[in-house]
GROMACS .gro file of C-alpha atoms in nm:
model
  408
    1MET     CA    1  -2.741   0.883 -13.696
    2SER     CA    2  -2.923   0.808 -13.375
    3PHE     CA    3  -2.775   0.926 -13.048
    4SER     CA    4  -2.564   0.691 -12.839
    5ASP     CA    5  -2.242   0.706 -12.640
    6ASP     CA    6  -2.062   0.515 -12.912
    7ALA     CA    7  -2.189   0.758 -13.174
    8VAL     CA    8  -2.056   1.054 -12.973
    9LYS     CA    9  -1.721   0.883 -12.921
   10ALA     CA   10  -1.701   0.806 -13.294
   11LYS     CA   11  -1.768   1.168 -13.385
   12LEU     CA   12  -1.510   1.296 -13.139
   13SER     CA   13  -1.250   1.042 -13.257
   14ALA     CA   14  -1.303   1.148 -13.621
   15LEU     CA   15  -1.246   1.513 -13.532
   16ASN     CA   16  -0.940   1.683 -13.688
   17GLU     CA   17  -0.790   2.031 -13.695
   18THR     CA   18  -0.970   2.150 -14.010
   19GLN     CA   19  -1.250   2.401 -13.984
   20GLU     CA   20  -1.485   2.182 -14.187
   21SER     CA   21  -1.446   1.890 -13.950
   22ILE     CA   22  -1.501   2.107 -13.642
   23VAL     CA   23  -1.814   2.273 -13.785
   24THR     CA   24  -1.963   1.941 -13.900
   25VAL     CA   25  -1.922   1.772 -13.562
   26ALA     CA   26  -2.050   2.084 -13.382
   27GLN     CA   27  -2.372   2.081 -13.588
   28TRP     CA   28  -2.430   1.713 -13.515
   29VAL     CA   29  -2.373   1.771 -13.142
   30MET     CA   30  -2.607   2.073 -13.131
   31PHE     CA   31  -2.874   1.869 -13.303
   32HIS     CA   32  -2.869   1.636 -13.000
   33ARG     CA   33  -2.875   1.920 -12.746
   34ARG     CA   34  -3.124   1.726 -12.536
   35HIS     CA   35  -2.831   1.504 -12.442
   36SER     CA   36  -2.601   1.796 -12.377
   37GLU     CA   37  -2.495   1.684 -12.031
   38ARG     CA   38  -2.402   1.334 -12.146
   39ILE     CA   39  -2.224   1.468 -12.452
   40VAL     CA   40  -2.021   1.710 -12.236
   41GLN     CA   41  -1.920   1.428 -11.995
   42ILE     CA   42  -1.799   1.213 -12.287
   43TRP     CA   43  -1.619   1.516 -12.431
   44LEU     CA   44  -1.440   1.580 -12.098
   45GLN     CA   45  -1.329   1.218 -12.069
   46LYS     CA   46  -1.203   1.232 -12.428
   47ILE     CA   47  -0.987   1.533 -12.342
   48ARG     CA   48  -0.832   1.347 -12.049
   49ASP     CA   49  -0.751   1.043 -12.265
   50SER     CA   50  -0.626   1.221 -12.579
   51PRO     CA   51  -0.276   1.345 -12.674
   52PRO     CA   52  -0.206   1.722 -12.668
   53PRO     CA   53  -0.290   1.797 -13.037
   54LYS     CA   54  -0.622   1.617 -13.006
   55ARG     CA   55  -0.705   1.809 -12.689
   56LEU     CA   56  -0.670   2.138 -12.876
   57ASN     CA   57  -0.918   2.019 -13.142
   58LEU     CA   58  -1.168   1.926 -12.872
   59ILE     CA   59  -1.137   2.274 -12.718
   60TYR     CA   60  -1.198   2.424 -13.063
   61LEU     CA   61  -1.511   2.209 -13.086
   62ALA     CA   62  -1.635   2.333 -12.748
   63ASN     CA   63  -1.567   2.691 -12.858
   64GLU     CA   64  -1.775   2.642 -13.174
   65ILE     CA   65  -2.062   2.478 -12.987
   66ALA     CA   66  -2.066   2.742 -12.711
   67GLN     CA   67  -2.059   3.040 -12.951
   68GLN     CA   68  -2.330   2.889 -13.172
   69SER     CA   69  -2.545   2.814 -12.867
   70LYS     CA   70  -2.511   3.172 -12.744
   71ALA     CA   71  -2.580   3.316 -13.088
   72ARG     CA   72  -2.892   3.102 -13.129
   73SER     CA   73  -3.005   3.151 -12.769
   74LYS     CA   74  -2.998   2.781 -12.694
   75PRO     CA   75  -2.824   2.769 -12.356
   76GLU     CA   76  -2.829   2.389 -12.300
   77PHE     CA   77  -2.463   2.342 -12.386
   78LEU     CA   78  -2.362   2.666 -12.211
   79HIS     CA   79  -2.507   2.528 -11.891
   80ALA     CA   80  -2.350   2.188 -11.952
   81PHE     CA   81  -2.004   2.330 -12.031
   82SER     CA   82  -1.993   2.584 -11.746
   83PRO     CA   83  -1.918   2.341 -11.456
   84VAL     CA   84  -1.645   2.151 -11.641
   85VAL     CA   85  -1.492   2.398 -11.883
   86ALA     CA   86  -1.223   2.507 -11.636
   87GLU     CA   87  -1.122   2.149 -11.562
   88ALA     CA   88  -1.128   2.060 -11.932
   89THR     CA   89  -0.915   2.360 -12.026
   90ALA     CA   90  -0.663   2.277 -11.752
   91ALA     CA   91  -0.647   1.915 -11.867
   92ALA     CA   92  -0.586   2.027 -12.224
   93TYR     CA   93  -0.326   2.283 -12.111
   94THR     CA   94  -0.123   2.051 -11.888
   95GLY     CA   95   0.179   1.880 -12.044
   96THR     CA   96   0.146   2.042 -12.386
   97SER     CA   97   0.397   2.240 -12.588
   98ASN     CA   98   0.426   2.614 -12.559
   99GLU     CA   99   0.267   2.659 -12.903
  100ILE     CA  100  -0.047   2.467 -12.806
  101GLN     CA  101  -0.067   2.647 -12.474
  102GLN     CA  102  -0.062   2.985 -12.648
  103LYS     CA  103  -0.349   2.874 -12.876
  104LEU     CA  104  -0.549   2.761 -12.575
  105ARG     CA  105  -0.493   3.096 -12.405
  106ARG     CA  106  -0.616   3.267 -12.721
  107VAL     CA  107  -0.941   3.070 -12.703
  108VAL     CA  108  -0.992   3.179 -12.340
  109GLU     CA  109  -0.935   3.543 -12.441
  110VAL     CA  110  -1.202   3.507 -12.711
  111TRP     CA  111  -1.445   3.371 -12.454
  112ARG     CA  112  -1.385   3.671 -12.232
  113GLN     CA  113  -1.403   3.923 -12.516
  114ARG     CA  114  -1.732   3.781 -12.642
  115SER     CA  115  -1.869   3.693 -12.298
  116VAL     CA  116  -1.933   3.336 -12.405
  117PHE     CA  117  -1.929   3.220 -12.043
  118GLU     CA  118  -1.997   3.413 -11.729
  119ALA     CA  119  -1.716   3.606 -11.560
  120PRO     CA  120  -1.673   3.372 -11.256
  121ILE     CA  121  -1.635   3.076 -11.489
  122LEU     CA  122  -1.379   3.258 -11.702
  123ASP     CA  123  -1.194   3.364 -11.386
  124ALA     CA  124  -1.183   3.001 -11.281
  125VAL     CA  125  -1.049   2.898 -11.624
  126GLU     CA  126  -0.773   3.158 -11.617
  127GLY     CA  127  -0.692   3.075 -11.256
  128ARG     CA  128  -0.644   2.707 -11.345
  129VAL     CA  129  -0.418   2.793 -11.637
  130ASN     CA  130  -0.211   3.037 -11.431
  131GLU     CA  131  -0.182   2.780 -11.153
  132ILE     CA  132  -0.040   2.528 -11.399
  133ASP     CA  133   0.217   2.780 -11.521
  134LYS     CA  134   0.312   2.863 -11.164
  135THR     CA  135   0.343   2.497 -11.072
  136ARG     CA  136   0.562   2.431 -11.374
  137SER     CA  137   0.800   2.717 -11.292
  138THR     CA  138   0.814   2.606 -10.930
  139GLY     CA  139   0.880   2.249 -11.036
  140LYS     CA  140   1.180   2.362 -11.240
  141GLN     CA  141   1.328   2.532 -10.935
  142SER     CA  142   1.249   2.248 -10.692
  143LEU     CA  143   1.480   1.949 -10.703
  144GLY     CA  144   1.597   2.036 -11.051
  145GLY     CA  145   1.249   1.995 -11.199
  146THR     CA  146   1.212   1.642 -11.065
  147LEU     CA  147   0.918   1.676 -10.828
  148PHE     CA  148   0.641   1.775 -11.070
  149LYS     CA  149   0.772   1.756 -11.425
  150GLY     CA  150   0.905   1.421 -11.526
  151PRO     CA  151   1.149   1.316 -11.254
  152SER     CA  152   1.471   1.147 -11.345
  153ALA     CA  153   1.609   0.852 -11.153
  154GLY     CA  154   1.955   1.005 -11.130
  155SER     CA  155   1.851   1.328 -10.949
  156THR     CA  156   1.577   1.193 -10.716
  157PRO     CA  157   1.661   0.956 -10.429
  158SER     CA  158   1.520   0.609 -10.474
  159GLU     CA  159   1.325   0.638 -10.146
  160LEU     CA  160   1.129   0.936 -10.281
  161GLN     CA  161   1.057   0.802 -10.629
  162PRO     CA  162   0.737   0.613 -10.525
  163LEU     CA  163   0.600   0.939 -10.383
  164ILE     CA  164   0.645   1.145 -10.698
  165PRO     CA  165   0.348   0.998 -10.895
  166LEU     CA  166   0.131   1.038 -10.587
  167GLN     CA  167   0.230   1.402 -10.551
  168VAL     CA  168   0.172   1.472 -10.921
  169ALA     CA  169  -0.175   1.314 -10.906
  170LEU     CA  170  -0.256   1.517 -10.597
  171ASN     CA  171  -0.148   1.840 -10.765
  172LYS     CA  172  -0.369   1.775 -11.066
  173ALA     CA  173  -0.666   1.678 -10.854
  174ALA     CA  174  -0.621   1.979 -10.626
  175ILE     CA  175  -0.615   2.222 -10.916
  176GLY     CA  176  -0.931   2.074 -11.065
  177SER     CA  177  -1.117   2.061 -10.737
  178LYS     CA  178  -1.034   2.418 -10.651
  179THR     CA  179  -1.186   2.548 -10.972
  180SER     CA  180  -1.490   2.321 -10.951
  181ALA     CA  181  -1.559   2.415 -10.592
  182THR     CA  182  -1.524   2.787 -10.667
  183THR     CA  183  -1.765   2.764 -10.959
  184ALA     CA  184  -2.017   2.556 -10.766
  185ASN     CA  185  -2.015   2.791 -10.468
  186SER     CA  186  -2.052   3.093 -10.694
  187GLU     CA  187  -2.352   2.951 -10.873
  188TYR     CA  188  -2.507   2.841 -10.548
  189GLU     CA  189  -2.477   3.187 -10.394
  190LYS     CA  190  -2.612   3.351 -10.707
  191LEU     CA  191  -2.909   3.120 -10.728
  192HIS     CA  192  -2.993   3.153 -10.359
  193ASP     CA  193  -2.943   3.526 -10.332
  194PRO     CA  194  -3.261   3.665 -10.169
  195GLN     CA  195  -3.214   4.002 -10.335
  196ALA     CA  196  -3.191   3.855 -10.686
  197ALA     CA  197  -3.498   3.854 -10.904
  198GLN     CA  198  -3.674   3.524 -10.910
  199PRO     CA  199  -3.683   3.369 -11.258
  200THR     CA  200  -3.976   3.186 -11.400
  201PRO     CA  201  -4.032   2.837 -11.266
  202PRO     CA  202  -3.904   2.656 -11.579
  203VAL     CA  203  -3.587   2.866 -11.585
  204HIS     CA  204  -3.549   2.830 -11.211
  205ALA     CA  205  -3.579   2.454 -11.239
  206ALA     CA  206  -3.320   2.445 -11.518
  207ARG     CA  207  -3.080   2.652 -11.313
  208LEU     CA  208  -3.129   2.432 -11.010
  209SER     CA  209  -3.064   2.127 -11.225
  210SER     CA  210  -2.741   2.284 -11.356
  211LEU     CA  211  -2.642   2.377 -11.000
  212LEU     CA  212  -2.690   2.021 -10.885
  213LYS     CA  213  -2.460   1.897 -11.158
  214THR     CA  214  -2.204   2.161 -11.077
  215LEU     CA  215  -2.211   2.070 -10.711
  216ALA     CA  216  -2.183   1.699 -10.798
  217ASN     CA  217  -1.882   1.764 -11.018
  218ALA     CA  218  -1.718   1.976 -10.751
  219GLU     CA  219  -1.787   1.710 -10.490
  220SER     CA  220  -1.638   1.444 -10.718
  221SER     CA  221  -1.329   1.657 -10.774
  222VAL     CA  222  -1.282   1.711 -10.402
  223SER     CA  223  -1.328   1.337 -10.342
  224GLU     CA  224  -1.051   1.273 -10.595
  225VAL     CA  225  -0.829   1.512 -10.406
  226ILE     CA  226  -0.904   1.334 -10.080
  227LYS     CA  227  -0.823   0.999 -10.237
  228SER     CA  228  -0.493   1.126 -10.381
  229ARG     CA  229  -0.394   1.294 -10.057
  230ARG     CA  230  -0.462   0.980  -9.855
  231ALA     CA  231  -0.250   0.776 -10.093
  232LEU     CA  232   0.031   1.027 -10.055
  233ILE     CA  233  -0.005   1.025  -9.677
  234ASP     CA  234   0.016   0.643  -9.674
  235GLY     CA  235   0.335   0.661  -9.877
  236LEU     CA  236   0.476   0.927  -9.647
  237GLU     CA  237   0.386   0.722  -9.339
  238LYS     CA  238   0.568   0.420  -9.480
  239LEU     CA  239   0.869   0.635  -9.551
  240LEU     CA  240   0.841   0.787  -9.204
  241ALA     CA  241   0.823   0.444  -9.040
  242THR     CA  242   1.128   0.330  -9.232
  243ASN     CA  243   1.320   0.640  -9.128
  244ARG     CA  244   1.218   0.600  -8.765
  245SER     CA  245   1.347   0.245  -8.764
  246GLU     CA  246   1.671   0.356  -8.923
  247LEU     CA  247   1.691   0.641  -8.672
  248GLU     CA  248   1.682   0.398  -8.382
  249LYS     CA  249   1.964   0.198  -8.536
  250ASP     CA  250   2.168   0.512  -8.597
  251GLU     CA  251   2.117   0.632  -8.240
  252SER     CA  252   2.223   0.293  -8.102
  253LEU     CA  253   2.532   0.294  -8.322
  254ALA     CA  254   2.616   0.651  -8.217
  255ALA     CA  255   2.590   0.554  -7.848
  256GLN     CA  256   2.815   0.253  -7.902
  257LEU     CA  257   3.076   0.459  -8.082
  258ALA     CA  258   3.068   0.725  -7.810
  259GLU     CA  259   3.120   0.462  -7.539
  260ARG     CA  260   3.411   0.306  -7.725
  261ARG     CA  261   3.564   0.648  -7.781
  262VAL     CA  262   3.555   0.717  -7.406
  263GLN     CA  263   3.712   0.379  -7.332
  264SER     CA  264   3.986   0.435  -7.586
  265ASP     CA  265   4.056   0.781  -7.447
  266THR     CA  266   4.085   0.642  -7.093
  267LYS     CA  267   4.319   0.368  -7.212
  268LYS     CA  268   4.532   0.624  -7.393
  269ARG     CA  269   4.565   0.835  -7.078
  270ASP     CA  270   4.671   0.528  -6.876
  271VAL     CA  271   4.938   0.441  -7.130
  272GLU     CA  272   5.068   0.797  -7.136
  273ASP     CA  273   5.083   0.805  -6.753
  274ALA     CA  274   5.279   0.479  -6.752
  275ILE     CA  275   5.524   0.625  -7.004
  276MET     CA  276   5.571   0.938  -6.795
  277ARG     CA  277   5.628   0.733  -6.478
  278GLY     CA  278   5.893   0.531  -6.658
  279LEU     CA  279   6.072   0.844  -6.777
  280SER     CA  280   6.064   0.990  -6.426
  281THR     CA  281   6.227   0.675  -6.284
  282ASP     CA  282   6.503   0.686  -6.545
  283ASP     CA  283   6.572   1.054  -6.473
  284ALA     CA  284   6.596   0.989  -6.100
  285SER     CA  285   6.839   0.702  -6.150
  286GLY     CA  286   7.062   0.919  -6.369
  287ALA     CA  287   7.064   1.199  -6.113
  288ASN     CA  288   7.161   0.963  -5.828
  289ALA     CA  289   7.442   0.821  -6.034
  290GLY     CA  290   7.582   1.169  -6.102
  291ASN     CA  291   7.575   1.260  -5.729
  292GLY     CA  292   7.748   0.939  -5.623
  293ASP     CA  293   7.443   0.798  -5.457
  294GLY     CA  294   7.384   0.525  -5.705
  295PRO     CA  295   7.607   0.244  -5.829
  296GLU     CA  296   7.916   0.358  -6.014
  297LEU     CA  297   7.939   0.285  -6.376
  298THR     CA  298   8.272   0.121  -6.479
  299ARG     CA  299   8.419   0.181  -6.816
  300PRO     CA  300   8.477  -0.143  -7.007
  301GLU     CA  301   8.845  -0.222  -7.067
  302PRO     CA  302   8.939  -0.222  -7.431
  303GLU     CA  303   9.060  -0.544  -7.577
  304ALA     CA  304   9.432  -0.558  -7.657
  305LEU     CA  305   9.523  -0.533  -8.020
  306THR     CA  306   9.717  -0.838  -8.138
  307PRO     CA  307   9.907  -0.826  -8.464
  308PRO     CA  308   9.816  -1.083  -8.723
  309PRO     CA  309  10.052  -1.383  -8.749
  310VAL     CA  310  10.346  -1.325  -8.979
  311GLU     CA  311  10.368  -1.574  -9.256
  312ALA     CA  312  10.698  -1.771  -9.264
  313LEU     CA  313  10.937  -1.666  -9.539
  314THR     CA  314  11.060  -2.018  -9.588
  315PRO     CA  315  10.814  -2.228  -9.788
  316VAL     CA  316  10.671  -2.522  -9.606
  317GLY     CA  317  10.833  -2.849  -9.710
  318SER     CA  318  11.161  -2.697  -9.841
  319PRO     CA  319  11.465  -2.926  -9.786
  320LYS     CA  320  11.675  -2.831  -9.490
  321GLN     CA  321  12.029  -2.736  -9.594
  322GLU     CA  322  12.336  -2.763  -9.381
  323PRO     CA  323  12.510  -2.439  -9.303
  324SER     CA  324  12.771  -2.361  -9.569
  325ALA     CA  325  13.092  -2.170  -9.550
  326LEU     CA  326  12.918  -1.852  -9.665
  327SER     CA  327  12.726  -1.848  -9.339
  328HIS     CA  328  13.044  -1.800  -9.141
  329GLY     CA  329  13.305  -1.537  -9.131
  330PRO     CA  330  13.276  -1.194  -9.268
  331PHE     CA  331  13.003  -1.298  -9.518
  332ALA     CA  332  12.759  -1.406  -9.249
  333GLU     CA  333  12.448  -1.197  -9.198
  334GLY     CA  334  12.258  -1.138  -8.884
  335PRO     CA  335  12.343  -1.210  -8.526
  336GLN     CA  336  12.401  -1.583  -8.590
  337ALA     CA  337  12.716  -1.529  -8.800
  338THR     CA  338  13.028  -1.697  -8.643
  339ILE     CA  339  13.394  -1.678  -8.726
  340PRO     CA  340  13.524  -1.997  -8.899
  341GLU     CA  341  13.779  -2.198  -8.709
  342GLY     CA  342  14.138  -2.079  -8.771
  343LEU     CA  343  14.032  -1.763  -8.961
  344SER     CA  344  14.157  -1.440  -8.815
  345LEU     CA  345  13.988  -1.111  -8.868
  346GLN     CA  346  14.310  -0.921  -8.837
  347GLY     CA  347  14.413  -0.742  -9.147
  348ILE     CA  348  14.063  -0.727  -9.294
  349GLY     CA  349  13.984  -0.369  -9.375
  350GLN     CA  350  13.665  -0.179  -9.410
  351ALA     CA  351  13.692  -0.199  -9.786
  352ASP     CA  352  13.712  -0.576  -9.770
  353TYR     CA  353  13.384  -0.586  -9.585
  354GLY     CA  354  13.235  -0.372  -9.851
  355THR     CA  355  13.332  -0.614 -10.133
  356GLY     CA  356  13.279  -0.929  -9.933
  357TYR     CA  357  13.626  -1.073 -10.010
  358PRO     CA  358  13.906  -1.127  -9.745
  359ASP     CA  359  14.233  -0.941  -9.762
  360GLN     CA  360  14.502  -1.145  -9.945
  361SER     CA  361  14.764  -1.043  -9.692
  362SER     CA  362  14.598  -1.242  -9.422
  363ILE     CA  363  14.603  -1.564  -9.624
  364SER     CA  364  14.905  -1.790  -9.571
  365PRO     CA  365  15.102  -1.871  -9.888
  366GLY     CA  366  15.150  -2.228  -9.988
  367GLY     CA  367  14.786  -2.331  -9.944
  368GLY     CA  368  14.818  -2.425  -9.584
  369ASN     CA  369  14.595  -2.160  -9.447
  370ASP     CA  370  14.268  -2.189  -9.274
  371PHE     CA  371  14.075  -2.072  -9.581
  372ASP     CA  372  14.176  -2.379  -9.777
  373LEU     CA  373  14.077  -2.603  -9.492
  374SER     CA  374  13.741  -2.436  -9.478
  375ALA     CA  375  13.695  -2.477  -9.853
  376LYS     CA  376  13.782  -2.844  -9.836
  377ARG     CA  377  13.547  -2.888  -9.548
  378ARG     CA  378  13.273  -2.715  -9.742
  379LYS     CA  379  13.341  -2.944 -10.044
  380THR     CA  380  13.330  -3.252  -9.828
  381ASN     CA  381  13.003  -3.141  -9.677
  382HIS     CA  382  12.869  -3.083 -10.031
  383GLU     CA  383  12.959  -3.436 -10.132
  384GLU     CA  384  12.796  -3.579  -9.826
  385ASP     CA  385  12.486  -3.379  -9.895
  386TYR     CA  386  12.456  -3.508 -10.250
  387SER     CA  387  12.505  -3.866 -10.148
  388GLN     CA  388  12.244  -3.835  -9.877
  389PHE     CA  389  12.008  -3.660 -10.114
  390ALA     CA  390  12.054  -3.920 -10.386
  391ALA     CA  391  12.004  -4.207 -10.151
  392GLY     CA  392  11.660  -4.107 -10.036
  393GLU     CA  393  11.494  -3.856 -10.260
  394LEU     CA  394  11.602  -3.891 -10.627
  395ASP     CA  395  11.511  -4.148 -10.890
  396ALA     CA  396  11.748  -4.440 -10.952
  397ASP     CA  397  11.879  -4.306 -11.289
  398ILE     CA  398  11.954  -3.962 -11.152
  399ALA     CA  399  12.122  -4.108 -10.844
  400GLU     CA  400  12.350  -4.322 -11.064
  401LEU     CA  401  12.461  -4.025 -11.273
  402ILE     CA  402  12.538  -3.828 -10.958
  403ALA     CA  403  12.736  -4.121 -10.816
  404GLN     CA  404  12.947  -4.147 -11.138
  405GLY     CA  405  13.023  -3.777 -11.119
  406GLN     CA  406  13.141  -3.811 -10.763
  407LYS     CA  407  13.381  -4.097 -10.857
  408GLN     CA  408  13.538  -3.881 -11.118
   0.00000   0.00000   0.00000
């Protein structure tokens, strides 16, 4: 298969975790070692775009290519991998499970044990990995793990949520740029060391070419950091402007509330003073009244108690009766009792009063006494009463019966 970008991408996409697949792709890549730099750039981009399991396979592929290149003394891929291997390892390490991360660390240990890459490059790789672990542990402690590792809407304020992706991008770019810049500066100092032995011109030219690429990659990484930091600063400035505007409103509201509090306090003092002045006036008036200086207070006279009206014992509308013989003499009750005409009280004893009958000794024999006259008078009055009653009040039939009884 002829070399092309699509051919490289196809080979990398067909890569799997089996040893056979990794060795086969590594041989094809090493066959096109003249295009090592382009192949490594495509490989790096593939790591950035792939899921975590696929990233591990790509690191295995780089390990196979690098070890075979060192064993065969064909350094093209070693020079091509050196500027980007730290960034690629960090990209493969970030966001993966603990199992995959341990496998990646094992690969880095193999590189150091076998001296596949130079020590500064391996130091940069380990530094990037350790920085990711440190950032992850710090992210768990900061804001409940919401600033760097998958923020949740419930724990992060809505005003800060737009800044989180910017901060995450900046952290990733900063880690990559730090490693790239360290590697580039190290290679530059090594290549330009006046005390170092000068290599042959072809080797020197190859090293200078590799240094240029390393410096370009480092410069690109730093530019990415600058871009991410500016985006974060823009977001922070917008948030700052919003908070400054809100601060002015809060300060104005605080001043208004303070002014109203002072006014209310002054009004309260005035009301309390008025209450105290009123109490003082009342106390003075009471004291003057007790000393006789003020107007005397008169006790109100109680209203006279009047008994309720007594209801008449005689029903209203009862017929008025003429006084009978029982209302006179010794049988009369009350102060209105009078002695009948011709009746003497002589000879009436205390026992007679008790029974209500007159003593027989005081009555004249022969029926000519006053008692008989009184009885006749009482009978005559009775007859007159009936006749008067019948004439005006009774029905005609009843009046006739009464009149027949009177004739008899």
